[in-house]
Coordinates of C-alpha atoms and ligand atoms in Angstrom, one line a residue:
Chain A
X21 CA -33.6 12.0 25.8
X22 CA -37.0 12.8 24.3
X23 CA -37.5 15.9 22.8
X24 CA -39.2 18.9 25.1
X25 CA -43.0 18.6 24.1
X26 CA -44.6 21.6 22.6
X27 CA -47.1 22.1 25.0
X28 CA -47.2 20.5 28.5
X29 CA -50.2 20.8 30.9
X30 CA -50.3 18.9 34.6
X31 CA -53.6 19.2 36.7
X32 CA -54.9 22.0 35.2
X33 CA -58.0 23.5 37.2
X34 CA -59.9 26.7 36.4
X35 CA -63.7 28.2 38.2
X36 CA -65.3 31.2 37.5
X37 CA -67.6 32.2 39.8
X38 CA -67.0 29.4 41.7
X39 CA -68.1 27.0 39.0
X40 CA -65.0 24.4 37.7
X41 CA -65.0 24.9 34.1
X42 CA -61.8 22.7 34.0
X43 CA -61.0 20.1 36.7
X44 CA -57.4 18.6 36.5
X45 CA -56.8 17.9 32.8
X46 CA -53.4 16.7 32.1
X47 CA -52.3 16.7 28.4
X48 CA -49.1 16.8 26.4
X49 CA -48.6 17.6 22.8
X50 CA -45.5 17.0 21.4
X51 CA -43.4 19.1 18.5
X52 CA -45.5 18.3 15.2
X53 CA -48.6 16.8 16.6
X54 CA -51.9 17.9 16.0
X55 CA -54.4 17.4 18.6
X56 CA -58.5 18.0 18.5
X57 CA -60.7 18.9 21.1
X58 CA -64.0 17.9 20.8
X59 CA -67.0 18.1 23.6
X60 CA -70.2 20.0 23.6
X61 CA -70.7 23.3 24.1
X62 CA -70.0 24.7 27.4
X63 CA -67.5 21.9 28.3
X64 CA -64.7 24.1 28.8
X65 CA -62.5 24.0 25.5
X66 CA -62.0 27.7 24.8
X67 CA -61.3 28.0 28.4
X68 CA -58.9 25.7 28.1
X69 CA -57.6 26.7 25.3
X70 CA -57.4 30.4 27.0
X71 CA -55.2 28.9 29.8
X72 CA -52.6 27.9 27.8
X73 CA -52.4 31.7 26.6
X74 CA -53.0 32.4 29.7
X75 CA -55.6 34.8 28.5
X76 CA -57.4 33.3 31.3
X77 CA -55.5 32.4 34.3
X78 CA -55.6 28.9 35.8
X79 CA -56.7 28.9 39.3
X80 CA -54.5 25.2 39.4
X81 CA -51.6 23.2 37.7
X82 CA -48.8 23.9 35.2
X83 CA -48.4 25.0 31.9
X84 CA -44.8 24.8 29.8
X85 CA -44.6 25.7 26.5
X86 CA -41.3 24.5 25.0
X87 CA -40.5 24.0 28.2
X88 CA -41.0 27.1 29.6
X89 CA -43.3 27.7 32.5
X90 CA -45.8 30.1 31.1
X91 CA -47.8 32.8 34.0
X92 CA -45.7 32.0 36.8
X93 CA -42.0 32.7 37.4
X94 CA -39.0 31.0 38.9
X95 CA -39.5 32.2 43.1
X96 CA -43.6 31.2 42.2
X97 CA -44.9 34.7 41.3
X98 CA -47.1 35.6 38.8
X99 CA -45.1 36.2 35.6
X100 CA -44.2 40.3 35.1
X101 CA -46.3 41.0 32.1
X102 CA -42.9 41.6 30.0
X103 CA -41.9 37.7 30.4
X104 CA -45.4 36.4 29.6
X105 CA -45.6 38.5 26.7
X106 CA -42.7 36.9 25.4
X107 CA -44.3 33.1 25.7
X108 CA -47.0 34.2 24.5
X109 CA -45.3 35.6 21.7
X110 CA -43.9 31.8 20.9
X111 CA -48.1 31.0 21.1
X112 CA -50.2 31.7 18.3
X113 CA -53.8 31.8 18.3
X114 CA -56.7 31.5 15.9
X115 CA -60.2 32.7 16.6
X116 CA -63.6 31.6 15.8
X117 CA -64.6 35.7 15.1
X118 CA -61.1 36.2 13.4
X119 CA -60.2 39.5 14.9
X120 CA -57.8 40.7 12.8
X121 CA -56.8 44.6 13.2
X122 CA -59.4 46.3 11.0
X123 CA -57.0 49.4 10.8
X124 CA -54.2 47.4 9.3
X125 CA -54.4 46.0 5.6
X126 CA -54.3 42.4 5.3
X127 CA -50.3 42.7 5.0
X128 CA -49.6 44.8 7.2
X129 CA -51.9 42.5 9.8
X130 CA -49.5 40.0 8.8
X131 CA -45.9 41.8 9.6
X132 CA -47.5 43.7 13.2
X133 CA -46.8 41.4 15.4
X134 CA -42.8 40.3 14.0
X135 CA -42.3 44.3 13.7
X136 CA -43.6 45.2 17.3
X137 CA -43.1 42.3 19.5
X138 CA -40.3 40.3 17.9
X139 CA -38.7 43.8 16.4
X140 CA -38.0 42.7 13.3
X141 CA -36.6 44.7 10.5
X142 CA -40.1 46.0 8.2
X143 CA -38.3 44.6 5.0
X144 CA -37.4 40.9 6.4
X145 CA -41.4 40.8 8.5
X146 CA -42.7 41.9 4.6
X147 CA -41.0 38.8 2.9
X148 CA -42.6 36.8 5.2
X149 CA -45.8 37.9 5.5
X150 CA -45.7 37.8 1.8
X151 CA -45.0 34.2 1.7
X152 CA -47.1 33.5 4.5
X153 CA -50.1 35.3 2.7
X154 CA -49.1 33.1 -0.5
X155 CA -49.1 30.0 1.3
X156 CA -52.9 30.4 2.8
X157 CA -53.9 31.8 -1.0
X158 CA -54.3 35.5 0.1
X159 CA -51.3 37.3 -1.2
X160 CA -53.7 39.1 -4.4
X161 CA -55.0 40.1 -1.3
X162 CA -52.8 42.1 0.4
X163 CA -53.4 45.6 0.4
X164 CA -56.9 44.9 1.2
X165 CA -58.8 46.3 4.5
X166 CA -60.2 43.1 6.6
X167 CA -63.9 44.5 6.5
X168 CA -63.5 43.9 2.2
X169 CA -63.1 40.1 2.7
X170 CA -65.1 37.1 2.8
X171 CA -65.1 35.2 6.4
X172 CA -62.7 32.1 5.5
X173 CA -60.5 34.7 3.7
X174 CA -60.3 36.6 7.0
X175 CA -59.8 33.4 8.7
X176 CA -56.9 32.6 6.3
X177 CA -55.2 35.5 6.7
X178 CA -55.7 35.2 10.5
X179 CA -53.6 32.0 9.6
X180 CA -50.7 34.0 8.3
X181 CA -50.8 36.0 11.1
X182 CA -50.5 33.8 13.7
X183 CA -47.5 31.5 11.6
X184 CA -45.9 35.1 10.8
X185 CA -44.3 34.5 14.7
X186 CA -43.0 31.0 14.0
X187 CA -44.5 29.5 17.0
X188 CA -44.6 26.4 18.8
X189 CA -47.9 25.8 18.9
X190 CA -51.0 27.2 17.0
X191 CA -54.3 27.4 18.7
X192 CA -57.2 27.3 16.9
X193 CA -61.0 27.7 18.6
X194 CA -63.5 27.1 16.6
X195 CA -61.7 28.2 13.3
X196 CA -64.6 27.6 11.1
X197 CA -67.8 28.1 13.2
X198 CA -68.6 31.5 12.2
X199 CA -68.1 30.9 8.4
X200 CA -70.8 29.8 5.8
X201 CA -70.6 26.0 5.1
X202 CA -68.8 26.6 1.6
X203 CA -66.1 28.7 3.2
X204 CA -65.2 26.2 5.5
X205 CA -63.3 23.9 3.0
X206 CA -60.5 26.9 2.0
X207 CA -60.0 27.2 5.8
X208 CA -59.3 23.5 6.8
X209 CA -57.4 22.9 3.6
X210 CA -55.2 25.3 5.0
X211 CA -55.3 24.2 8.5
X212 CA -54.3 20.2 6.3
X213 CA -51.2 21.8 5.2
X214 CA -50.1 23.3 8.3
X215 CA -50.3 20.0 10.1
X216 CA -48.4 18.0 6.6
X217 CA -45.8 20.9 7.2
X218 CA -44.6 19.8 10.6
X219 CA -46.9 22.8 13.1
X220 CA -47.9 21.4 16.1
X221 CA -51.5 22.6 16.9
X222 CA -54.4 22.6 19.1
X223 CA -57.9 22.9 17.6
X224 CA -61.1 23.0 19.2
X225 CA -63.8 21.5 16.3
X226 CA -66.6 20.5 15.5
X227 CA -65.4 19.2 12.5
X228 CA -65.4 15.3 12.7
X229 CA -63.9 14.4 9.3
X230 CA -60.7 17.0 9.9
X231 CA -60.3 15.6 13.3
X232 CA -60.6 12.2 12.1
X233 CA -58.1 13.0 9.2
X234 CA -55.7 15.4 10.5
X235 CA -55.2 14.2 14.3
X236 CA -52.8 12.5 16.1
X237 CA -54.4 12.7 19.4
X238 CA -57.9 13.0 20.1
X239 CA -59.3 14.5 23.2
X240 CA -62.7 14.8 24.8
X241 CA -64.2 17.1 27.1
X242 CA -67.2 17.0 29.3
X243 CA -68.1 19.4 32.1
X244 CA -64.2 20.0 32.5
X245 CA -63.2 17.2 32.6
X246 CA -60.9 15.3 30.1
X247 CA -62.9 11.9 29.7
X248 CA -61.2 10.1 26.8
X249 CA -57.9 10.7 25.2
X250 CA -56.8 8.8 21.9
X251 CA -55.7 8.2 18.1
X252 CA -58.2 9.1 16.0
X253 CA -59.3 5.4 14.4
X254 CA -59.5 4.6 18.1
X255 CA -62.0 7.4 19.4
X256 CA -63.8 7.8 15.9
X257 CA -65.0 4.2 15.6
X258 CA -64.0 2.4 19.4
X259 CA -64.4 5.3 21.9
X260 CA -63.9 3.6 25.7
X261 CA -67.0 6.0 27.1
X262 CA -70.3 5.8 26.4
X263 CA -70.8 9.6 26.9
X264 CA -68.3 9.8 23.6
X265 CA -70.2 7.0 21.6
X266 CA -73.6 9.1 22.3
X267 CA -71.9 12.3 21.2
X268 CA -70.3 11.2 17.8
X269 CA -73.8 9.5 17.4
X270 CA -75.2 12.6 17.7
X271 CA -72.9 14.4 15.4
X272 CA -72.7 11.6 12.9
Chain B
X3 CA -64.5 107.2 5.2
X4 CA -67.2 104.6 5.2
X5 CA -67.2 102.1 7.8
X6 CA -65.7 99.8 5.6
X7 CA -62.4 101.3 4.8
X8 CA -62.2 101.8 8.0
X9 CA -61.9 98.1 8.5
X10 CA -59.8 97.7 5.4
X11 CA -57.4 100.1 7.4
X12 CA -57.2 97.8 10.1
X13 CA -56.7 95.0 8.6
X14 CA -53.4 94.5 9.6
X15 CA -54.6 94.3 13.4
X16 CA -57.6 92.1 12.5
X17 CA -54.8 89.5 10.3
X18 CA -52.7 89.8 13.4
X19 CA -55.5 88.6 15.6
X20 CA -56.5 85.7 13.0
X21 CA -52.8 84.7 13.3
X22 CA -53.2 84.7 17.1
X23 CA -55.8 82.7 16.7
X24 CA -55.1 80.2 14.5
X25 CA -51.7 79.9 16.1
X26 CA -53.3 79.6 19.9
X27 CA -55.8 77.0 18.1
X28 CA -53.2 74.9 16.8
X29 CA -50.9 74.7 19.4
X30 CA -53.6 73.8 22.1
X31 CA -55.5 71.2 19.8
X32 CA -52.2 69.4 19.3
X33 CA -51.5 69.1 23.0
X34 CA -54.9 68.7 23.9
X35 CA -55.0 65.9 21.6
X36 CA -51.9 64.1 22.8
X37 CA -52.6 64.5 26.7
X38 CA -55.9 63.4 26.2
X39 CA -54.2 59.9 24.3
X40 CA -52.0 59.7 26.7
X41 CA -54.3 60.0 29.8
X42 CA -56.7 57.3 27.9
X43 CA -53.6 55.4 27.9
X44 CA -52.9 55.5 31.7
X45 CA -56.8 54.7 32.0
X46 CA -55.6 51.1 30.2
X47 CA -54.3 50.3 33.5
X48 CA -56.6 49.6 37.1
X49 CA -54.9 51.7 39.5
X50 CA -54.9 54.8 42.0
X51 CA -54.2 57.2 39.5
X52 CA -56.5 56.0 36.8
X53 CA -59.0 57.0 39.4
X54 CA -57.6 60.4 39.8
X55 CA -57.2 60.9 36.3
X56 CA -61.1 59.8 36.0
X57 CA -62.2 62.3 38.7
X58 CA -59.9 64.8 36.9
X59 CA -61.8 64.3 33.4
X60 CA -65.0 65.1 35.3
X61 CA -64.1 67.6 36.8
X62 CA -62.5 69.8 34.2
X63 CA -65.6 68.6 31.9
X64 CA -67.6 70.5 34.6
X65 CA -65.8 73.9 34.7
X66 CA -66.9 76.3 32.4
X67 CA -63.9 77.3 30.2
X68 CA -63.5 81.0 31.0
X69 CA -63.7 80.2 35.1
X70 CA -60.3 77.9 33.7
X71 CA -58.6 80.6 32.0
X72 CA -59.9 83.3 35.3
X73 CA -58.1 80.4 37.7
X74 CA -55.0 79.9 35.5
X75 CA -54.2 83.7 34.8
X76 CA -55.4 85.8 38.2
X77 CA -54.7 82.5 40.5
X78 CA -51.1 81.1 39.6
X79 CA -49.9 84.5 40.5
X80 CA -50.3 83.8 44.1
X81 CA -48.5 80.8 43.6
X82 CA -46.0 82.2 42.9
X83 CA -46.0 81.5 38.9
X84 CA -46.5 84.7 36.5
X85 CA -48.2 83.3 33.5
X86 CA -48.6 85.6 30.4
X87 CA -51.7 86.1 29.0
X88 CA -51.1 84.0 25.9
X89 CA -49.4 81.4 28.0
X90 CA -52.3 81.0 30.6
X91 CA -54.6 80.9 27.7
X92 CA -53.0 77.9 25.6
X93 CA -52.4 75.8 28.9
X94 CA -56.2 76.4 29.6
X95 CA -57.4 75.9 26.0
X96 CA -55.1 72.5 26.0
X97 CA -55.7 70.8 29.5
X98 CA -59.2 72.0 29.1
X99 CA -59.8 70.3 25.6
X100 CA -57.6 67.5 26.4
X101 CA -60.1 66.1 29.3
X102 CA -62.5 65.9 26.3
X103 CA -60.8 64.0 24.4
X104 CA -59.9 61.8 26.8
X105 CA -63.5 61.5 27.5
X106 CA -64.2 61.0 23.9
X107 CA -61.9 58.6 23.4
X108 CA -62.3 56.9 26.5
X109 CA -66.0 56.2 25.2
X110 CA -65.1 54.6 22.4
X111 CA -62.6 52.2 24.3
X112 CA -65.5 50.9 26.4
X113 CA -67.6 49.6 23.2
X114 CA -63.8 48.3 21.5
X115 CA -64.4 44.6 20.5
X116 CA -62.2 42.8 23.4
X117 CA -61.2 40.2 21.0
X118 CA -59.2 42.2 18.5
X119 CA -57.0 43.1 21.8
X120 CA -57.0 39.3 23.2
X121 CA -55.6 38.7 19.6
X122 CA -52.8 41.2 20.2
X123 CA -52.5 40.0 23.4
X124 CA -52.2 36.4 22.4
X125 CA -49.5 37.5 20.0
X126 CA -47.4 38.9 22.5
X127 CA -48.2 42.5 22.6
X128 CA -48.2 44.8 25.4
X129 CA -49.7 47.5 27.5
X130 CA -47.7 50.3 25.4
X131 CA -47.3 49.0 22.0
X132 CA -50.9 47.4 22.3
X133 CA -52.5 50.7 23.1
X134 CA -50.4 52.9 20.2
X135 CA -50.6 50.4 17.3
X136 CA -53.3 48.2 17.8
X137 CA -56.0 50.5 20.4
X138 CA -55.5 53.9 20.0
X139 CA -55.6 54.0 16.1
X140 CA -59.2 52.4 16.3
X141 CA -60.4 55.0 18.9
X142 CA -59.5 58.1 16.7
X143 CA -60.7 56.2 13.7
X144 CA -64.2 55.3 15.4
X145 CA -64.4 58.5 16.7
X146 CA -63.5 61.0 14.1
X147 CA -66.8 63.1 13.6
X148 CA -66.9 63.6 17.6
X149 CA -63.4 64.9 17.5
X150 CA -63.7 66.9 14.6
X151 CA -66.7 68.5 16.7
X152 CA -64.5 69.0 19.7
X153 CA -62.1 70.7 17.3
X154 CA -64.6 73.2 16.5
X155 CA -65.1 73.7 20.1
X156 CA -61.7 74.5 20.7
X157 CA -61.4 77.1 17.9
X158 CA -64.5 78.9 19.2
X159 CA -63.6 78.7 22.8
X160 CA -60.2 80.7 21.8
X161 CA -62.1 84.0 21.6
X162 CA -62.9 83.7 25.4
X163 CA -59.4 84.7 25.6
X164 CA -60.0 88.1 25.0
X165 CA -61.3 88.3 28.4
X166 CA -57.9 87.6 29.7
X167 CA -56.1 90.1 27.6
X168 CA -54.9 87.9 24.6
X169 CA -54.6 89.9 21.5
X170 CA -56.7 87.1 19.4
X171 CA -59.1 87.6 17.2
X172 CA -61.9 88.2 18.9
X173 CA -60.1 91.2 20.9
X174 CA -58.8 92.7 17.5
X175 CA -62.8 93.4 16.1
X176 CA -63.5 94.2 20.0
X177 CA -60.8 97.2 19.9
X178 CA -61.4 98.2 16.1
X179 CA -64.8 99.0 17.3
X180 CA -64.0 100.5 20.1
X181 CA -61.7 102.7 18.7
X182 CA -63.9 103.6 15.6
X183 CA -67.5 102.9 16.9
X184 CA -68.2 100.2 14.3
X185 CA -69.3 96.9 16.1
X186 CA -71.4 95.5 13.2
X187 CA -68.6 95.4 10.3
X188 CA -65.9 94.6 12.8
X189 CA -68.1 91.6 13.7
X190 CA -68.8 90.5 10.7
X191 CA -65.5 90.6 9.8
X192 CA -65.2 88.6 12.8
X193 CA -67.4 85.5 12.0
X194 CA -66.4 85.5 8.5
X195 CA -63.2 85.2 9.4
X196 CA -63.9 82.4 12.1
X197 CA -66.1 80.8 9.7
X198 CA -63.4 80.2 6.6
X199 CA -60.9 78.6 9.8
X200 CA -64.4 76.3 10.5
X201 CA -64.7 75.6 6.9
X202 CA -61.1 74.6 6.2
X203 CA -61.2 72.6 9.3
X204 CA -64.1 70.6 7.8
X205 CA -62.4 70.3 4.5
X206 CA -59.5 68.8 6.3
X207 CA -62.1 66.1 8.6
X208 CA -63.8 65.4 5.4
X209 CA -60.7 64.4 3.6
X210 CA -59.3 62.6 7.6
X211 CA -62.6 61.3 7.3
X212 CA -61.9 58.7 4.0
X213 CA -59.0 57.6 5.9
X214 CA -61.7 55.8 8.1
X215 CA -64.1 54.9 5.1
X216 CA -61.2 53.3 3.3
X217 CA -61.2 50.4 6.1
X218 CA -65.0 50.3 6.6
X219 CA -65.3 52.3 10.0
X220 CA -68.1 54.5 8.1
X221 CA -70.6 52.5 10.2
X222 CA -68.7 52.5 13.6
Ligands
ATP329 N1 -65.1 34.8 31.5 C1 -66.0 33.9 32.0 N2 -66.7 34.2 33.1 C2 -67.6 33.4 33.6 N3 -67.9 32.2 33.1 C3 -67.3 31.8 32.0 C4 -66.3 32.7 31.4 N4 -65.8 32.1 30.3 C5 -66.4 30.9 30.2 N5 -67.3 30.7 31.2 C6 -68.1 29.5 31.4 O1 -67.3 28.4 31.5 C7 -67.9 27.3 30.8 C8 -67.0 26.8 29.7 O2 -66.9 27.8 28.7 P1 -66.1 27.6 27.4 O3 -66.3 28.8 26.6 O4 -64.8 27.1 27.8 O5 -66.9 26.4 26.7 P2 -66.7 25.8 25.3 O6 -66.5 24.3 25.4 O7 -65.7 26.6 24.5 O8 -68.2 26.0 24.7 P3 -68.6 26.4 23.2 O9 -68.6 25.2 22.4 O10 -70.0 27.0 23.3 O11 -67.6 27.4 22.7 C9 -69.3 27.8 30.3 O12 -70.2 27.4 31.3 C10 -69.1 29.3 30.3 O13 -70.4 29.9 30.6
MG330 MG1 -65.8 27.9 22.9

């Protein structure tokens, strides 16, 4: 039997304002992969990446994580916020702004979530978060206030924080779009590892060469829908749509 | 006797008023301060008595202070209720105080950067452990020098008490002069004494206040 797939999504469909942002995109990531959304801007990838959360709600489809049906419960209700807290929980996310908790030190941003949501004893959440902060290269960092820190260090230690609830699946949206071009290389060197180490993750780029390197599965947006799915070498130097041949043109 | 000895012979009654005070100021600020977090709390959730309690803040924002204390000591009678003087007093000090706060607090939940919470969110947190740990600390952060102001408020508003018959302060100059005919000393006693409560009070916002600086809220 194959293994349950990290993240699972059939015919996913979302509006606002009764404009589809997201028209029936199927996709399955399995344990370990690493999968990269591309398309241009306004295609619909944070959304989709926001369903899968279910920070937004879907208006259509399915979403299992682990296999676990996330928003919506056995009888077809909407999930009671205390069960979609706990998939959630097993979700981490990465933002473009970082939003880390500016009232927390950099360690103690790290240990919130194991100590609140998963209750986990403060001592056992502070090992962790220690080695968490020493594998994205921010442990001299610890005792520092967020506002003291350079963009990719925020965005490192918003790393931490998200692997600090050992979850299934990482999302990442835009990791490095808000930091200065140096600052992006500490972030995705990080992001490397975490994809060498075995995390399964989603991230929503711009960056061609980590897609091209890192992937297993590329995927393509455009108006909301999901027009080409494939291996890297595949969509990086044979993409099957014109629309993706103009955009990498573009970007190249 | 000069006017001063005088006061220096009722001194005892003047401390015992500062006591008063201090303790009614105390007492009503803490609970002020915790039904006001609280009722920002509720706000967190879109329902019927989020409204209420929004038509409540208003409202009791509206009333001048002393009609509050009037309604809570010569009106509960008649229903029943038989407050004490110093009892109606701190319930109108703290319910009173606590809809500012709300409102102060409240206002500095609107302008709260929605992604820090969608990051809590998207960790698993929820309504009550997402407003204590992750919301609330941010709002008394951001809004320290407003609170410290309504703090000042509160201490000042305690000497409309008097009115009511609560041996505070305010009422110990009021009989001292009564007694001995000397309104300006016993008033100056008065503010000097309500000004060194004022002072430490800043002291103690000032030092709150690095709390705040330490993680770069200066600015907020
Ligand atoms: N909360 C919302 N309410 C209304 N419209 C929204 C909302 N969120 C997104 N949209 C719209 O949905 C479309 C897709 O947005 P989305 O943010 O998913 O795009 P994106 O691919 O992430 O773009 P970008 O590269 O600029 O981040 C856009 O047209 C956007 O304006
Ligand atoms: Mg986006």
């Amino acid at each position: 039997m194959p293994e349950v797939p990290a993240v699972q999504i059939d015919s996913l469909s979302k509006s606002f304002d009764g404009v589809e942002v997201l028209r029936d995109i199927s996709l399955t990531v399995n344990k370990g992969e690493v999968v990269s959304v591309l398309g241009s801007s306004g295609s619909g990838k944070s959304t989709l990446l926001r369903c899968i959360n279910w920070l937004e709600e879907p208006d259509r489809g399915v979403i299992h994580i682990a296999g676990e049906r996330i928003g919506v419960d056995a009888h077809g209700k909407r999930m009671n916020n205390r069960d979609l807290a706990a998939i959630r929980a097993r979700t981490g996310m990465v933002f473009q702004s970082f939003n880390l908790w500016p009232h927390l030190t950099v360690l103690q941003n790290v240990m919130e979530s194991p100590v609140q949501v998963k209750r986990m004893r403060k001592d056992e959440a502070r090992a962790i978060a220690e080695a968490l902060l020493e594998k994205v290269g921010m442990e001299h960092k610890a005792d520092a206030y967020p506002y003291t820190l350079s963009g990719g260090q925020k965005q490192r230690v918003a790393i931490a924080r998200a692997l600090a609830m050992s979850p299934e699946v990482i999302l990442f949206d835009e990791p490095t779009s808000a930091l200065d071009p140096e600052r992006v290389g500490e972030v995705l060197t990080v992001m490397k590892n975490l994809s060498s180490e075995g995390y399964t993750m989603i991230v929503v780029t711009h960056e061609m060469e980590f897609a091209r390197a890192v992937s297993d599965q590329v995927v393509f947006l455009e108006k909301g829908l999901l027009i080409e799915k494939s291996a890297p070498e595949k969509f990086f130097t044979n993409p099957e749509t014109e629309r993706v041949r103009k955009f990498l043109e573009l970007s190249a | 006797m000069t006017e001063w000895s005088i006061i220096w012979e009722a001194r005892g009654a003047f401390l015992n008023g500062a006591l008063n005070t201090l303790i009614l100021f105390i007492l009503s600020v803490l609970a002020a301060f915790a039904i006001g977090c609280f009722t920002v709390y509720l706000l967190e959730a879109r329902n019927a008595l989020s409204t209420v309690l929004r038509w409540a803040i208003n409202l009791m924002r509206m009333l001048p202070f002393l009609v509050l204390a009037y309604l809570l000591y010569y009106g509960l009678p008649s229903l029943g209720v038989k407050p004490s003087a110093w009892g109606a007093g701190l319930v109108a000090l703290a319910i009173y105080h606590a809809a500012y706060f709300a409102e102060i607090l409240r206002g500095a939940r609107i302008v709260l950067p929605a992604g820090q919470i969608e990051a809590a969110k998207a960790h698993g947190f929820r309504s009550a452990r997402l407003y204590w740990r992750i919301i609330l600390p941010q709002l008394v952060i951001r809004t320290r020098p407003l609170l410290g102001n309504q703090l000042i408020y509160a201490l000042k508003d305690t000497a409309f008490l008097t009115i009511i018959t609560v041996q505070e302060l305010t009422a110990a100059a009021n009989s001292v002069q009564a007694t001995y005919f000397i309104p300006t000393e016993a008033f100056i006693v008065v503010i000097a004494l309500y000004w060194v409560i004022s002072i430490c009070l800043e002291l103690a916002l000032k030092w709150a206040g690095r709390f705040g600086a330490k993680r770069g809220f200066e600015h907020a």
